[in-house]
Short mmCIF file of C-alpha atoms in Angstrom, two decimals:
data_model
loop_
_atom_site.label_atom_id
_atom_site.label_comp_id
_atom_site.label_asym_id
_atom_site.label_seq_id
_atom_site.Cartn_x
_atom_site.Cartn_y
_atom_site.Cartn_z
CA MET A 24 30.77 29.49 0.43
CA GLN A 25 32.00 27.79 -2.65
CA PHE A 26 29.77 25.22 -4.15
CA ASP A 27 32.10 22.43 -3.05
CA ASP A 28 32.19 23.76 0.43
CA VAL A 29 28.25 23.59 0.53
CA ILE A 30 27.88 20.07 -0.62
CA LEU A 31 30.91 18.48 1.23
CA GLY A 32 30.19 20.57 4.53
CA ARG A 33 26.59 20.08 4.69
CA ARG A 34 25.02 17.55 7.17
CA SER A 35 21.75 17.03 8.77
CA ILE A 36 21.16 18.97 11.86
CA ARG A 37 19.06 17.46 14.69
CA GLY A 38 19.82 20.09 17.65
CA TYR A 39 18.92 23.79 17.01
CA LYS A 40 19.36 27.14 18.85
CA PRO A 41 15.98 28.56 19.76
CA ASP A 42 17.03 31.96 17.85
CA PRO A 43 14.47 33.02 15.31
CA VAL A 44 15.11 33.17 11.64
CA PRO A 45 14.13 36.25 9.84
CA GLN A 46 11.49 35.63 7.10
CA GLU A 47 13.35 37.73 4.69
CA LEU A 48 16.37 35.02 4.86
CA ILE A 49 13.87 32.16 4.35
CA GLU A 50 12.32 34.00 1.29
CA GLU A 51 15.89 34.53 -0.08
CA ILE A 52 16.53 30.59 0.64
CA LEU A 53 13.32 29.65 -1.09
CA GLY A 54 13.98 31.87 -4.13
CA LEU A 55 17.29 30.07 -4.64
CA ALA A 56 15.79 26.73 -4.16
CA MET A 57 13.16 27.34 -6.67
CA ARG A 58 16.01 27.50 -9.42
CA ALA A 59 15.98 23.71 -9.21
CA PRO A 60 14.90 21.72 -12.28
CA SER A 61 11.35 20.69 -12.64
CA SER A 62 10.01 18.54 -15.23
CA MET A 63 8.89 20.70 -18.17
CA ASN A 64 8.95 23.71 -15.61
CA THR A 65 5.74 22.54 -14.06
CA GLN A 66 6.96 23.69 -10.65
CA PRO A 67 4.39 21.60 -8.86
CA TYR A 68 5.80 22.36 -5.38
CA ASN A 69 4.65 24.96 -2.69
CA PHE A 70 5.93 25.73 0.79
CA TYR A 71 4.14 26.27 4.28
CA VAL A 72 6.76 27.89 6.42
CA ILE A 73 5.71 27.74 10.06
CA THR A 74 7.21 29.13 13.30
CA GLY A 75 5.85 30.29 16.56
CA LYS A 76 2.52 29.01 18.35
CA PRO A 77 1.38 27.23 15.24
CA LEU A 78 4.25 25.15 15.04
CA GLU A 79 4.17 24.30 18.82
CA LYS A 80 0.76 23.17 18.13
CA ILE A 81 1.71 20.86 15.32
CA ARG A 82 4.48 19.39 17.58
CA ALA A 83 2.13 18.85 20.41
CA GLY A 84 -0.55 17.43 18.29
CA ASN A 85 2.09 15.00 16.51
CA THR A 86 3.39 13.85 19.78
CA GLU A 87 0.10 13.31 21.67
CA GLN A 88 -1.38 11.32 18.72
CA MET A 89 1.68 9.19 18.18
CA LEU A 90 1.99 8.36 21.91
CA ALA A 91 -1.63 7.43 22.07
CA GLY A 92 -1.08 4.99 19.15
CA VAL A 93 -3.12 6.77 16.71
CA PRO A 94 -2.07 5.36 13.19
CA GLN A 95 -0.08 7.69 11.08
CA SER A 96 -1.74 9.42 8.09
CA ARG A 97 1.17 10.52 5.80
CA GLU A 98 -0.59 11.68 2.55
CA PHE A 99 2.29 10.63 0.28
CA ARG A 100 3.04 6.94 -0.35
CA THR A 101 5.22 5.33 2.37
CA GLY A 102 6.28 2.13 0.57
CA GLU A 103 7.54 -0.93 2.23
CA ALA A 104 10.03 -1.22 5.05
CA PHE A 105 13.70 -1.07 3.81
CA ALA A 106 15.54 -4.34 3.43
CA GLY A 107 18.94 -5.43 2.33
CA ALA A 108 21.65 -2.66 1.75
CA HIS A 109 19.19 0.09 2.35
CA ARG A 110 18.10 -1.24 5.66
CA GLU A 111 21.93 -1.62 6.35
CA ARG A 112 22.49 2.01 5.67
CA GLN A 113 19.49 3.09 7.87
CA ILE A 114 20.85 1.30 10.80
CA GLY A 115 24.30 2.44 10.15
CA VAL A 116 23.33 6.23 10.51
CA ALA A 117 21.25 5.15 13.57
CA LYS A 118 24.21 3.75 15.20
CA GLN A 119 26.43 6.78 14.43
CA LEU A 120 23.61 9.06 16.07
CA PHE A 121 23.09 6.97 19.23
CA SER A 122 26.84 6.58 19.74
CA ALA A 123 27.03 10.30 19.31
CA MET A 124 24.23 11.05 21.87
CA GLY A 125 25.60 8.36 24.24
CA ILE A 126 22.35 6.26 24.01
CA GLU A 127 22.84 2.71 24.78
CA ARG A 128 21.11 -0.24 23.01
CA ASP A 129 19.08 -1.09 26.09
CA ASP A 130 18.07 2.47 27.12
CA LYS A 131 14.48 2.49 25.85
CA GLU A 132 13.53 5.45 27.78
CA ALA A 133 16.25 7.46 25.65
CA ARG A 134 15.64 5.88 22.35
CA GLN A 135 12.09 6.82 22.75
CA ASP A 136 12.88 10.43 23.58
CA TRP A 137 15.08 10.36 20.47
CA VAL A 138 12.22 9.34 18.26
CA MET A 139 9.93 11.73 19.81
CA ARG A 140 12.33 14.57 18.79
CA GLY A 141 11.46 13.83 15.23
CA PHE A 142 7.87 14.45 15.71
CA ARG A 143 8.57 17.88 17.25
CA GLN A 144 10.60 18.53 14.38
CA PHE A 145 13.63 18.22 16.20
CA ASP A 146 12.91 21.48 18.37
CA ALA A 147 13.78 23.62 15.33
CA PRO A 148 12.38 27.32 15.28
CA VAL A 149 10.98 26.76 11.65
CA CYS A 150 9.38 24.00 9.77
CA VAL A 151 9.18 24.10 6.25
CA ILE A 152 6.39 21.91 4.69
CA ILE A 153 6.57 20.88 1.14
CA THR A 154 3.42 20.34 -0.67
CA TYR A 155 2.49 19.70 -4.20
CA ASP A 156 -0.56 20.45 -6.41
CA ARG A 157 -3.19 17.78 -6.09
CA ALA A 158 -4.10 18.28 -9.86
CA VAL A 159 -0.60 16.37 -10.68
CA ASP A 160 -1.01 13.60 -7.91
CA GLY A 161 0.26 10.48 -9.38
CA SER A 162 2.60 11.84 -11.89
CA ASP A 163 6.04 10.06 -11.68
CA ASP A 164 7.68 13.55 -12.19
CA THR A 165 6.17 15.17 -9.14
CA PRO A 166 8.25 13.43 -6.44
CA PHE A 167 11.36 14.02 -8.43
CA ASP A 168 10.64 17.67 -8.62
CA CYS A 169 9.88 17.85 -4.98
CA GLY A 170 12.98 16.10 -4.14
CA ALA A 171 15.08 18.38 -6.49
CA VAL A 172 13.76 21.68 -4.76
CA ALA A 173 14.22 19.98 -1.25
CA THR A 174 17.75 19.42 -1.97
CA ALA A 175 18.11 22.76 -3.44
CA LEU A 176 16.68 24.37 -0.45
CA VAL A 177 18.79 22.53 2.48
CA ASN A 178 21.96 23.48 0.54
CA ALA A 179 20.92 27.14 0.09
CA ALA A 180 20.23 27.10 3.90
CA TRP A 181 23.60 25.73 4.66
CA SER A 182 25.18 28.24 2.57
CA ARG A 183 23.61 30.85 4.56
CA GLY A 184 24.65 29.33 7.89
CA LEU A 185 21.31 27.63 8.75
CA GLY A 186 21.05 23.76 9.33
CA THR A 187 18.20 21.51 8.32
CA VAL A 188 16.99 17.98 8.17
CA ILE A 189 14.63 16.57 5.90
CA ASN A 190 12.04 14.33 7.47
CA SER A 191 8.74 12.66 7.80
CA GLN A 192 8.02 12.56 11.25
CA GLY A 193 6.76 15.81 11.45
CA ILE A 194 3.86 15.38 9.07
CA MET A 195 3.03 11.79 10.24
CA GLN A 196 -0.37 13.07 11.55
CA SER A 197 -1.39 15.15 8.57
CA PRO A 198 -4.88 16.28 9.83
CA VAL A 199 -3.00 17.96 12.78
CA VAL A 200 -0.47 19.61 9.95
CA ARG A 201 -3.37 20.64 7.94
CA GLU A 202 -5.29 22.26 10.79
CA HIS A 203 -2.47 24.51 12.19
CA ALA A 204 -0.58 25.21 8.90
CA GLY A 205 -3.71 25.97 7.00
CA ILE A 206 -2.81 23.95 4.25
CA ALA A 207 -5.13 24.28 1.27
CA ASP A 208 -7.25 21.35 0.08
CA ASP A 209 -5.68 21.46 -3.39
CA GLN A 210 -2.24 20.63 -1.92
CA VAL A 211 -0.76 17.20 -1.03
CA ILE A 212 1.54 17.08 2.00
CA MET A 213 4.82 15.58 0.74
CA LYS A 214 7.86 16.26 3.14
CA SER A 215 8.92 18.46 6.10
CA ILE A 216 12.16 20.16 6.67
CA ALA A 217 13.29 21.16 10.11
CA LEU A 218 15.44 24.63 9.89
CA GLY A 219 17.16 26.87 12.02
CA TRP A 220 20.61 27.80 13.47
CA PRO A 221 22.63 24.86 14.26
CA ASP A 222 23.50 24.17 18.00
CA GLU A 223 26.99 23.19 17.55
CA SER A 224 27.16 21.75 21.18
CA PHE A 225 24.48 19.23 20.38
CA PRO A 226 26.55 15.96 19.84
CA ALA A 227 24.43 14.36 16.91
CA ASN A 228 25.17 17.56 14.77
CA ALA A 229 28.72 16.27 14.43
CA VAL A 230 27.43 13.20 12.76
CA VAL A 231 28.54 12.87 9.11
CA SER A 232 26.59 10.12 7.35
CA GLU A 233 28.59 7.84 5.10
CA ARG A 234 28.13 7.77 1.43
CA LYS A 235 28.97 4.59 -0.81
CA PRO A 236 31.84 5.19 -3.37
CA VAL A 237 31.11 6.50 -6.78
CA ASP A 238 32.50 3.00 -8.30
CA GLU A 239 29.63 1.43 -6.49
CA ALA A 240 26.96 3.80 -7.57
CA ALA A 241 27.98 4.75 -11.21
CA VAL A 242 28.28 2.60 -14.37
CA PHE A 243 30.24 4.25 -17.15
CA VAL A 244 29.49 3.11 -20.74
CA GLY A 245 31.43 3.88 -23.71
CA PHE A 246 34.37 5.69 -22.04
CA ASP A 247 37.99 4.56 -23.21
CA GLY A 248 39.96 2.71 -20.68
#
């Protein structure tokens, strides 16, 4: 693919084929992703790539604890709930997804099932958990660096025919994730990325989330005209 094809064609994938993803291909994708910039080349991120029975145990633990009402325990700050334009965009993409899946507003069971897909890592065959070194916890640059490598990862995966969706639901129960992924104590869990071969028959995979226009996002200073 050309660069523009990757950027313009990539979309979040929430339905996957069960086919395994070769480790060698994931290593290739990670190698590309790690060319992303990081502050002063600190490269604070690491990856735990999980599949098979360990991933099944994480899915089961996440689901069981969330349904039991166990409070979420994300390790990276969650911040306040979205409001204003940010909340409107969040609602907008949710409406797109529910419409694609045929989920009615009053269908509580279907909506609950959709939410639980997130805690199951969207049933993808692979989960990539991005962590960062605890030694740099609190650095303003670290979240930026993790975001940069995550963006590079999903684009590299798309260029190889793989789909992804960046999410937080899959790491909401961090003790479960730590136990079954064997995450070292010197690492802080940042984000998770579901990864696998897209199921083109899954309706939500056709959804392309809207982007605000450049003239709304950018301020040009010192340009003629």
